[in-house]
PDB file of C-alpha atoms and ligand atoms in Angstrom:
ATOM      1  CA  MET A   1     -73.881  35.146-105.546  1.00 51.00           C
ATOM      2  CA  PRO A   2     -76.333  33.434-103.130  1.00 59.00           C
ATOM      3  CA  ALA A   3     -74.992  33.095 -99.557  1.00 64.00           C
ATOM      4  CA  ASP A   4     -74.795  29.233 -99.807  1.00 91.00           C
ATOM      5  CA  PHE A   5     -71.806  29.336-102.316  1.00 93.00           C
ATOM      6  CA  GLU A   6     -69.508  28.794 -99.561  1.00 92.00           C
ATOM      7  CA  LYS A   7     -71.366  25.473 -98.403  1.00 94.00           C
ATOM      8  CA  GLN A   8     -69.810  22.414 -99.460  1.00 96.00           C
ATOM      9  CA  SER A   9     -73.713  20.812 -99.454  1.00 96.00           C
ATOM     10  CA  TYR A  10     -74.465  23.299-102.088  1.00 96.00           C
ATOM     11  CA  TRP A  11     -71.368  22.164-104.439  1.00 97.00           C
ATOM     12  CA  HIS A  12     -72.210  18.425-103.574  1.00 97.00           C
ATOM     13  CA  GLU A  13     -75.633  18.702-104.845  1.00 95.00           C
ATOM     14  CA  ARG A  14     -74.536  20.848-107.908  1.00 95.00           C
ATOM     15  CA  PHE A  15     -71.951  18.450-108.954  1.00 96.00           C
ATOM     16  CA  SER A  16     -74.133  15.273-108.635  1.00 96.00           C
ATOM     17  CA  SER A  17     -75.287  16.380-112.051  1.00 95.00           C
ATOM     18  CA  GLU A  18     -73.101  18.955-113.351  1.00 93.00           C
ATOM     19  CA  THR A  19     -70.092  17.382-114.789  1.00 94.00           C
ATOM     20  CA  SER A  20     -68.553  20.439-116.650  1.00 93.00           C
ATOM     21  CA  PHE A  21     -68.627  24.029-115.979  1.00 94.00           C
ATOM     22  CA  GLU A  22     -66.397  26.998-116.261  1.00 95.00           C
ATOM     23  CA  TRP A  23     -67.070  30.057-114.000  1.00 94.00           C
ATOM     24  CA  LEU A  24     -66.501  33.472-115.446  1.00 94.00           C
ATOM     25  CA  ALA A  25     -64.233  32.704-117.987  1.00 94.00           C
ATOM     26  CA  SER A  26     -63.245  29.509-120.122  1.00 95.00           C
ATOM     27  CA  SER A  27     -59.933  27.897-119.007  1.00 97.00           C
ATOM     28  CA  GLN A  28     -58.194  28.887-122.560  1.00 97.00           C
ATOM     29  CA  SER A  29     -59.336  32.550-121.787  1.00 96.00           C
ATOM     30  CA  PHE A  30     -57.955  32.491-118.397  1.00 97.00           C
ATOM     31  CA  MET A  31     -54.672  31.030-119.713  1.00 98.00           C
ATOM     32  CA  SER A  32     -54.193  33.740-122.200  1.00 97.00           C
ATOM     33  CA  ILE A  33     -54.255  36.142-119.437  1.00 97.00           C
ATOM     34  CA  ILE A  34     -52.007  34.250-117.013  1.00 97.00           C
ATOM     35  CA  GLU A  35     -49.420  32.796-119.461  1.00 96.00           C
ATOM     36  CA  PRO A  36     -47.026  35.805-119.686  1.00 97.00           C
ATOM     37  CA  TYR A  37     -46.726  35.486-115.726  1.00 97.00           C
ATOM     38  CA  LEU A  38     -46.415  31.703-115.766  1.00 96.00           C
ATOM     39  CA  SER A  39     -43.516  32.207-118.382  1.00 94.00           C
ATOM     40  CA  THR A  40     -41.592  34.232-115.991  1.00 95.00           C
ATOM     41  CA  PHE A  41     -40.875  30.928-114.015  1.00 94.00           C
ATOM     42  CA  SER A  42     -38.053  28.731-115.182  1.00 90.00           C
ATOM     43  CA  HIS A  43     -39.521  25.812-116.915  1.00 88.00           C
ATOM     44  CA  THR A  44     -37.544  22.842-118.029  1.00 88.00           C
ATOM     45  CA  VAL A  45     -38.131  19.291-118.332  1.00 82.00           C
ATOM     46  CA  GLU A  46     -36.341  18.782-114.893  1.00 83.00           C
ATOM     47  CA  ASN A  47     -37.816  21.877-113.211  1.00 88.00           C
ATOM     48  CA  THR A  48     -41.461  22.781-113.824  1.00 92.00           C
ATOM     49  CA  PRO A  49     -43.051  25.520-111.750  1.00 97.00           C
ATOM     50  CA  ARG A  50     -45.005  24.011-108.806  1.00 97.00           C
ATOM     51  CA  ILE A  51     -48.761  25.093-109.304  1.00 98.00           C
ATOM     52  CA  LEU A  52     -51.462  24.964-106.720  1.00 98.00           C
ATOM     53  CA  HIS A  53     -55.111  25.156-108.193  1.00 98.00           C
ATOM     54  CA  LEU A  54     -57.644  25.899-105.399  1.00 98.00           C
ATOM     55  CA  GLY A  55     -61.432  25.127-105.860  1.00 98.00           C
ATOM     56  CA  SER A  56     -60.702  23.111-109.221  1.00 98.00           C
ATOM     57  CA  GLY A  57     -64.536  22.358-109.329  1.00 98.00           C
ATOM     58  CA  THR A  58     -65.622  20.744-112.900  1.00 98.00           C
ATOM     59  CA  SER A  59     -63.213  23.030-114.661  1.00 98.00           C
ATOM     60  CA  ASP A  60     -60.651  21.753-117.184  1.00 98.00           C
ATOM     61  CA  LEU A  61     -57.984  24.257-116.280  1.00 98.00           C
ATOM     62  CA  GLN A  62     -55.660  21.600-114.936  1.00 98.00           C
ATOM     63  CA  ASN A  63     -55.613  20.052-118.277  1.00 98.00           C
ATOM     64  CA  CYS A  64     -54.736  23.343-119.725  1.00 98.00           C
ATOM     65  CA  PHE A  65     -51.555  23.333-117.508  1.00 98.00           C
ATOM     66  CA  ARG A  66     -50.582  19.842-118.445  1.00 97.00           C
ATOM     67  CA  SER A  67     -51.139  20.337-122.232  1.00 97.00           C
ATOM     68  CA  ARG A  68     -48.513  23.058-121.907  1.00 96.00           C
ATOM     69  CA  GLY A  69     -46.031  20.849-120.083  1.00 95.00           C
ATOM     70  CA  TYR A  70     -46.782  22.003-116.363  1.00 96.00           C
ATOM     71  CA  LEU A  71     -47.156  18.870-114.745  1.00 95.00           C
ATOM     72  CA  ASP A  72     -46.393  19.563-110.940  1.00 97.00           C
ATOM     73  CA  VAL A  73     -49.973  20.840-110.564  1.00 98.00           C
ATOM     74  CA  THR A  74     -51.974  20.049-107.239  1.00 98.00           C
ATOM     75  CA  ASN A  75     -55.629  20.583-107.518  1.00 98.00           C
ATOM     76  CA  VAL A  76     -57.627  21.217-104.558  1.00 98.00           C
ATOM     77  CA  ASP A  77     -61.471  21.173-103.826  1.00 98.00           C
ATOM     78  CA  TYR A  78     -63.354  20.507-100.570  1.00 98.00           C
ATOM     79  CA  GLU A  79     -66.083  18.496-102.551  1.00 98.00           C
ATOM     80  CA  PRO A  80     -65.041  14.913-103.517  1.00 98.00           C
ATOM     81  CA  LEU A  81     -67.136  14.908-106.600  1.00 98.00           C
ATOM     82  CA  ALA A  82     -65.095  17.774-107.945  1.00 98.00           C
ATOM     83  CA  ILE A  83     -61.848  15.960-107.403  1.00 98.00           C
ATOM     84  CA  GLU A  84     -63.200  12.903-108.868  1.00 98.00           C
ATOM     85  CA  ARG A  85     -64.256  14.887-111.935  1.00 98.00           C
ATOM     86  CA  GLY A  86     -60.843  16.585-112.136  1.00 98.00           C
ATOM     87  CA  ARG A  87     -59.005  12.995-112.341  1.00 98.00           C
ATOM     88  CA  GLN A  88     -61.619  11.913-114.970  1.00 98.00           C
ATOM     89  CA  LEU A  89     -60.859  15.023-117.093  1.00 98.00           C
ATOM     90  CA  GLU A  90     -57.357  14.274-116.874  1.00 98.00           C
ATOM     91  CA  GLN A  91     -57.575  10.566-117.567  1.00 98.00           C
ATOM     92  CA  VAL A  92     -59.881  11.228-120.671  1.00 98.00           C
ATOM     93  CA  ALA A  93     -57.537  13.855-122.066  1.00 98.00           C
ATOM     94  CA  PHE A  94     -54.147  12.353-121.588  1.00 98.00           C
ATOM     95  CA  ASP A  95     -54.790   8.440-120.989  1.00 98.00           C
ATOM     96  CA  ASP A  96     -53.367   8.805-117.520  1.00 98.00           C
ATOM     97  CA  VAL A  97     -53.467  10.637-114.320  1.00 98.00           C
ATOM     98  CA  ARG A  98     -50.164  12.518-113.284  1.00 98.00           C
ATOM     99  CA  MET A  99     -51.350  15.616-111.609  1.00 98.00           C
ATOM    100  CA  LYS A 100     -52.368  15.550-107.915  1.00 97.00           C
ATOM    101  CA  TYR A 101     -55.858  15.799-106.542  1.00 98.00           C
ATOM    102  CA  ILE A 102     -56.656  16.700-102.945  1.00 97.00           C
ATOM    103  CA  VAL A 103     -59.812  16.880-101.039  1.00 97.00           C
ATOM    104  CA  ALA A 104     -59.373  19.879 -98.734  1.00 96.00           C
ATOM    105  CA  ASP A 105     -60.801  23.032 -97.558  1.00 97.00           C
ATOM    106  CA  VAL A 106     -59.014  26.147 -98.619  1.00 98.00           C
ATOM    107  CA  THR A 107     -59.748  28.264 -95.561  1.00 97.00           C
ATOM    108  CA  GLN A 108     -58.228  25.152 -93.328  1.00 95.00           C
ATOM    109  CA  LEU A 109     -55.490  24.106 -95.320  1.00 93.00           C
ATOM    110  CA  ALA A 110     -53.447  22.286 -92.656  1.00 89.00           C
ATOM    111  CA  CYS A 111     -53.227  19.167 -94.776  1.00 82.00           C
ATOM    112  CA  ASP A 112     -50.771  16.250 -94.266  1.00 84.00           C
ATOM    113  CA  PHE A 113     -50.394  16.219 -98.039  1.00 86.00           C
ATOM    114  CA  LEU A 114     -49.251  19.566 -98.461  1.00 88.00           C
ATOM    115  CA  GLN A 115     -47.042  19.907 -95.186  1.00 85.00           C
ATOM    116  CA  ASP A 116     -44.260  22.133 -95.846  1.00 85.00           C
ATOM    117  CA  GLN A 117     -44.460  22.469 -99.520  1.00 93.00           C
ATOM    118  CA  LYS A 118     -44.010  25.869-101.479  1.00 96.00           C
ATOM    119  CA  PHE A 119     -45.473  26.704-104.671  1.00 97.00           C
ATOM    120  CA  ASP A 120     -44.496  29.129-107.212  1.00 98.00           C
ATOM    121  CA  ILE A 121     -47.991  29.894-108.556  1.00 98.00           C
ATOM    122  CA  VAL A 122     -51.375  29.638-106.873  1.00 98.00           C
ATOM    123  CA  VAL A 123     -54.294  29.954-108.989  1.00 98.00           C
ATOM    124  CA  ASP A 124     -58.121  30.048-108.486  1.00 98.00           C
ATOM    125  CA  LYS A 125     -60.786  30.796-110.765  1.00 98.00           C
ATOM    126  CA  SER A 126     -63.719  32.647-108.920  1.00 97.00           C
ATOM    127  CA  THR A 127     -62.969  30.263-105.850  1.00 98.00           C
ATOM    128  CA  VAL A 128     -62.330  33.620-103.964  1.00 98.00           C
ATOM    129  CA  ASP A 129     -65.767  34.645-104.795  1.00 96.00           C
ATOM    130  CA  ALA A 130     -67.360  31.348-103.288  1.00 97.00           C
ATOM    131  CA  VAL A 131     -65.324  31.570-100.354  1.00 97.00           C
ATOM    132  CA  SER A 132     -66.064  35.216 -99.595  1.00 96.00           C
ATOM    133  CA  CYS A 133     -69.687  34.318 -99.300  1.00 95.00           C
ATOM    134  CA  GLY A 134     -68.700  32.738 -96.096  1.00 94.00           C
ATOM    135  CA  GLY A 135     -67.647  36.287 -94.765  1.00 94.00           C
ATOM    136  CA  THR A 136     -64.368  38.145 -94.548  1.00 95.00           C
ATOM    137  CA  ALA A 137     -63.031  35.986 -91.725  1.00 96.00           C
ATOM    138  CA  ALA A 138     -63.163  32.912 -94.137  1.00 96.00           C
ATOM    139  CA  PHE A 139     -61.635  34.749 -96.945  1.00 97.00           C
ATOM    140  CA  SER A 140     -58.844  36.066 -94.744  1.00 97.00           C
ATOM    141  CA  ARG A 141     -58.215  32.613 -93.649  1.00 97.00           C
ATOM    142  CA  MET A 142     -58.004  31.256 -97.163  1.00 98.00           C
ATOM    143  CA  ALA A 143     -55.706  34.255 -97.835  1.00 98.00           C
ATOM    144  CA  SER A 144     -53.339  33.273 -95.048  1.00 97.00           C
ATOM    145  CA  TRP A 145     -53.054  29.689 -96.254  1.00 97.00           C
ATOM    146  CA  VAL A 146     -52.084  30.907 -99.618  1.00 98.00           C
ATOM    147  CA  LYS A 147     -49.311  32.917 -98.163  1.00 97.00           C
ATOM    148  CA  LYS A 148     -48.017  30.041 -96.085  1.00 96.00           C
ATOM    149  CA  TYR A 149     -47.670  27.772 -99.249  1.00 97.00           C
ATOM    150  CA  LEU A 150     -46.487  30.412-101.678  1.00 97.00           C
ATOM    151  CA  ALA A 151     -42.764  30.607-102.105  1.00 97.00           C
ATOM    152  CA  ASP A 152     -41.217  34.298-101.309  1.00 96.00           C
ATOM    153  CA  SER A 153     -41.085  34.760-105.016  1.00 97.00           C
ATOM    154  CA  GLY A 154     -44.308  33.245-105.876  1.00 98.00           C
ATOM    155  CA  ILE A 155     -47.556  34.615-107.234  1.00 98.00           C
ATOM    156  CA  TRP A 156     -51.153  34.153-106.673  1.00 98.00           C
ATOM    157  CA  ILE A 157     -53.466  34.643-109.829  1.00 98.00           C
ATOM    158  CA  SER A 158     -57.135  35.008-108.811  1.00 98.00           C
ATOM    159  CA  LEU A 159     -60.203  35.492-111.167  1.00 98.00           C
ATOM    160  CA  SER A 160     -63.197  37.255-109.469  1.00 97.00           C
ATOM    161  CA  TYR A 161     -66.373  38.992-110.477  1.00 94.00           C
ATOM    162  CA  SER A 162     -65.709  41.545-107.794  1.00 96.00           C
ATOM    163  CA  SER A 163     -63.659  44.837-108.258  1.00 96.00           C
ATOM    164  CA  VAL A 164     -63.137  44.982-104.741  1.00 96.00           C
ATOM    165  CA  ARG A 165     -62.421  41.316-103.947  1.00 97.00           C
ATOM    166  CA  PHE A 166     -59.159  41.868-102.123  1.00 97.00           C
ATOM    167  CA  ASN A 167     -60.015  45.257-100.310  1.00 96.00           C
ATOM    168  CA  ILE A 168     -59.561  43.550 -96.968  1.00 92.00           C
ATOM    169  CA  GLU A 169     -57.674  44.797 -94.018  1.00 91.00           C
ATOM    170  CA  GLN A 170     -54.196  43.442 -93.293  1.00 92.00           C
ATOM    171  CA  LEU A 171     -53.977  41.555 -96.442  1.00 96.00           C
ATOM    172  CA  PRO A 172     -50.441  39.881 -96.761  1.00 96.00           C
ATOM    173  CA  PHE A 173     -50.193  40.526-100.318  1.00 98.00           C
ATOM    174  CA  ASP A 174     -49.767  43.351-102.752  1.00 98.00           C
ATOM    175  CA  VAL A 175     -52.602  43.443-105.316  1.00 98.00           C
ATOM    176  CA  GLU A 176     -52.573  44.479-108.975  1.00 97.00           C
ATOM    177  CA  VAL A 177     -55.548  43.984-111.585  1.00 98.00           C
ATOM    178  CA  ILE A 178     -53.880  42.580-114.506  1.00 98.00           C
ATOM    179  CA  ALA A 179     -57.070  42.150-116.611  1.00 97.00           C
ATOM    180  CA  LYS A 180     -60.596  43.607-116.716  1.00 97.00           C
ATOM    181  CA  THR A 181     -62.782  41.810-119.170  1.00 95.00           C
ATOM    182  CA  PRO A 182     -66.392  42.499-119.952  1.00 91.00           C
ATOM    183  CA  THR A 183     -68.688  39.581-119.698  1.00 85.00           C
ATOM    184  CA  PRO A 184     -70.979  39.011-122.712  1.00 81.00           C
ATOM    185  CA  LYS A 185     -74.485  40.859-122.498  1.00 83.00           C
ATOM    186  CA  LEU A 186     -77.744  39.228-123.041  1.00 82.00           C
ATOM    187  CA  LYS A 187     -79.249  42.417-124.315  1.00 87.00           C
ATOM    188  CA  GLU A 188     -77.476  45.478-125.639  1.00 86.00           C
ATOM    189  CA  SER A 189     -79.050  47.585-122.976  1.00 88.00           C
ATOM    190  CA  ASP A 190     -77.801  45.481-120.104  1.00 84.00           C
ATOM    191  CA  PRO A 191     -75.161  47.289-117.930  1.00 84.00           C
ATOM    192  CA  GLU A 192     -71.367  46.484-118.471  1.00 86.00           C
ATOM    193  CA  ILE A 193     -70.318  43.868-115.908  1.00 86.00           C
ATOM    194  CA  TYR A 194     -66.525  42.845-115.738  1.00 93.00           C
ATOM    195  CA  TYR A 195     -64.485  40.140-114.340  1.00 95.00           C
ATOM    196  CA  TYR A 196     -61.119  40.994-112.705  1.00 98.00           C
ATOM    197  CA  CYS A 197     -57.941  39.042-112.865  1.00 98.00           C
ATOM    198  CA  TYR A 198     -55.737  39.811-109.864  1.00 98.00           C
ATOM    199  CA  LEU A 199     -51.887  39.303-109.324  1.00 98.00           C
ATOM    200  CA  LEU A 200     -51.083  39.096-105.876  1.00 98.00           C
ATOM    201  CA  ARG A 201     -47.316  38.928-104.403  1.00 98.00           C
ATOM    202  CA  PRO A 202     -46.630  38.334-100.925  1.00 97.00           C
ATOM    203  CA  LYS A 203     -45.515  41.433 -98.862  1.00 95.00           C
TER     204      LYS A 203
HETATM  205  C1  SAM B   1     -67.166  29.298-108.291  1.00 97.95           C
HETATM  206  S1  SAM B   1     -66.719  27.729-108.353  1.00 97.95           S
HETATM  207  C2  SAM B   1     -65.194  27.663-109.425  1.00 97.95           C
HETATM  208  C3  SAM B   1     -64.999  26.471-109.899  1.00 97.95           C
HETATM  209  C4  SAM B   1     -63.777  26.270-110.837  1.00 97.95           C
HETATM  210  N1  SAM B   1     -62.526  27.085-110.394  1.00 97.95           N
HETATM  211  C5  SAM B   1     -64.045  27.101-112.118  1.00 97.95           C
HETATM  212  O1  SAM B   1     -63.697  28.082-112.663  1.00 97.95           O
HETATM  213  O2  SAM B   1     -65.100  26.590-112.835  1.00 97.95           O
HETATM  214  C6  SAM B   1     -65.983  27.381-106.658  1.00 97.95           C
HETATM  215  C7  SAM B   1     -65.320  26.075-106.497  1.00 97.95           C
HETATM  216  O3  SAM B   1     -64.664  26.247-105.289  1.00 97.95           O
HETATM  217  C8  SAM B   1     -64.978  25.121-104.331  1.00 97.95           C
HETATM  218  N2  SAM B   1     -64.949  25.549-102.925  1.00 97.95           N
HETATM  219  C9  SAM B   1     -65.615  26.398-102.376  1.00 97.95           C
HETATM  220  N3  SAM B   1     -65.350  26.807-101.264  1.00 97.95           N
HETATM  221  C10 SAM B   1     -64.171  25.965-100.913  1.00 97.95           C
HETATM  222  C11 SAM B   1     -63.292  25.682 -99.814  1.00 97.95           C
HETATM  223  N4  SAM B   1     -63.680  26.313 -98.716  1.00 97.95           N
HETATM  224  N5  SAM B   1     -62.392  24.845-100.031  1.00 97.95           N
HETATM  225  C12 SAM B   1     -62.134  24.165-101.101  1.00 97.95           C
HETATM  226  N6  SAM B   1     -62.938  24.227-102.158  1.00 97.95           N
HETATM  227  C13 SAM B   1     -64.033  25.292-102.178  1.00 97.95           C
HETATM  228  C14 SAM B   1     -66.169  24.609-104.862  1.00 97.95           C
HETATM  229  O4  SAM B   1     -66.396  23.265-104.438  1.00 97.95           O
HETATM  230  C15 SAM B   1     -66.283  24.704-106.269  1.00 97.95           C
HETATM  231  O5  SAM B   1     -65.714  23.704-107.116  1.00 97.95           O
END
């Protein structure tokens, strides 16, 4: 990825015209990987897992959660256009907005709205890749904030194009690759390129 993928100005310009884009995989494909892990959490009408979706962009992932009955979803992006687009996508799909949307930087998540909340599931779809363009220190800060907001029994599921995305020192998580999926080739002779779905549990 070019280095400016970590900059909000890049995303602002991009989302000024791009209203819908799915990074690495469609939301449906991502859901099919993560559903077995979501279903390990108690899910009743009164008690739905608390989900924190980082770097929501113009993806419709939050609508996939809602259509499966997961309503306690907090979507975070530092670009206000992305947050506005997320709300619109939910309004169009469901005729109302019941999920939460917050403008915040995932590398500095000392956010009034989140305060002392704990989440059962944190998800990001290639947001780790964008944040990593800002260097290891920024990425480590993101990981520390995820740890802070994750319940002890919670999980972080992350989709990345990098096979070494979580090879950083003193990561406060145990890491496992739960899926390695080839990306479509433009030509038969193109090399195999994969994206990786990681499951992280707090140490
Ligand atoms: C690669 S895109 C992924 C978007 C979406 N998850 C998807 O799959 O289509 C990265 C997203 O993360 C957001 N982002 C990048 N760095 C961020 C940061 N430090 N804090 C919050 N959001 C950030 C960008 O605005 C963008 O929406």
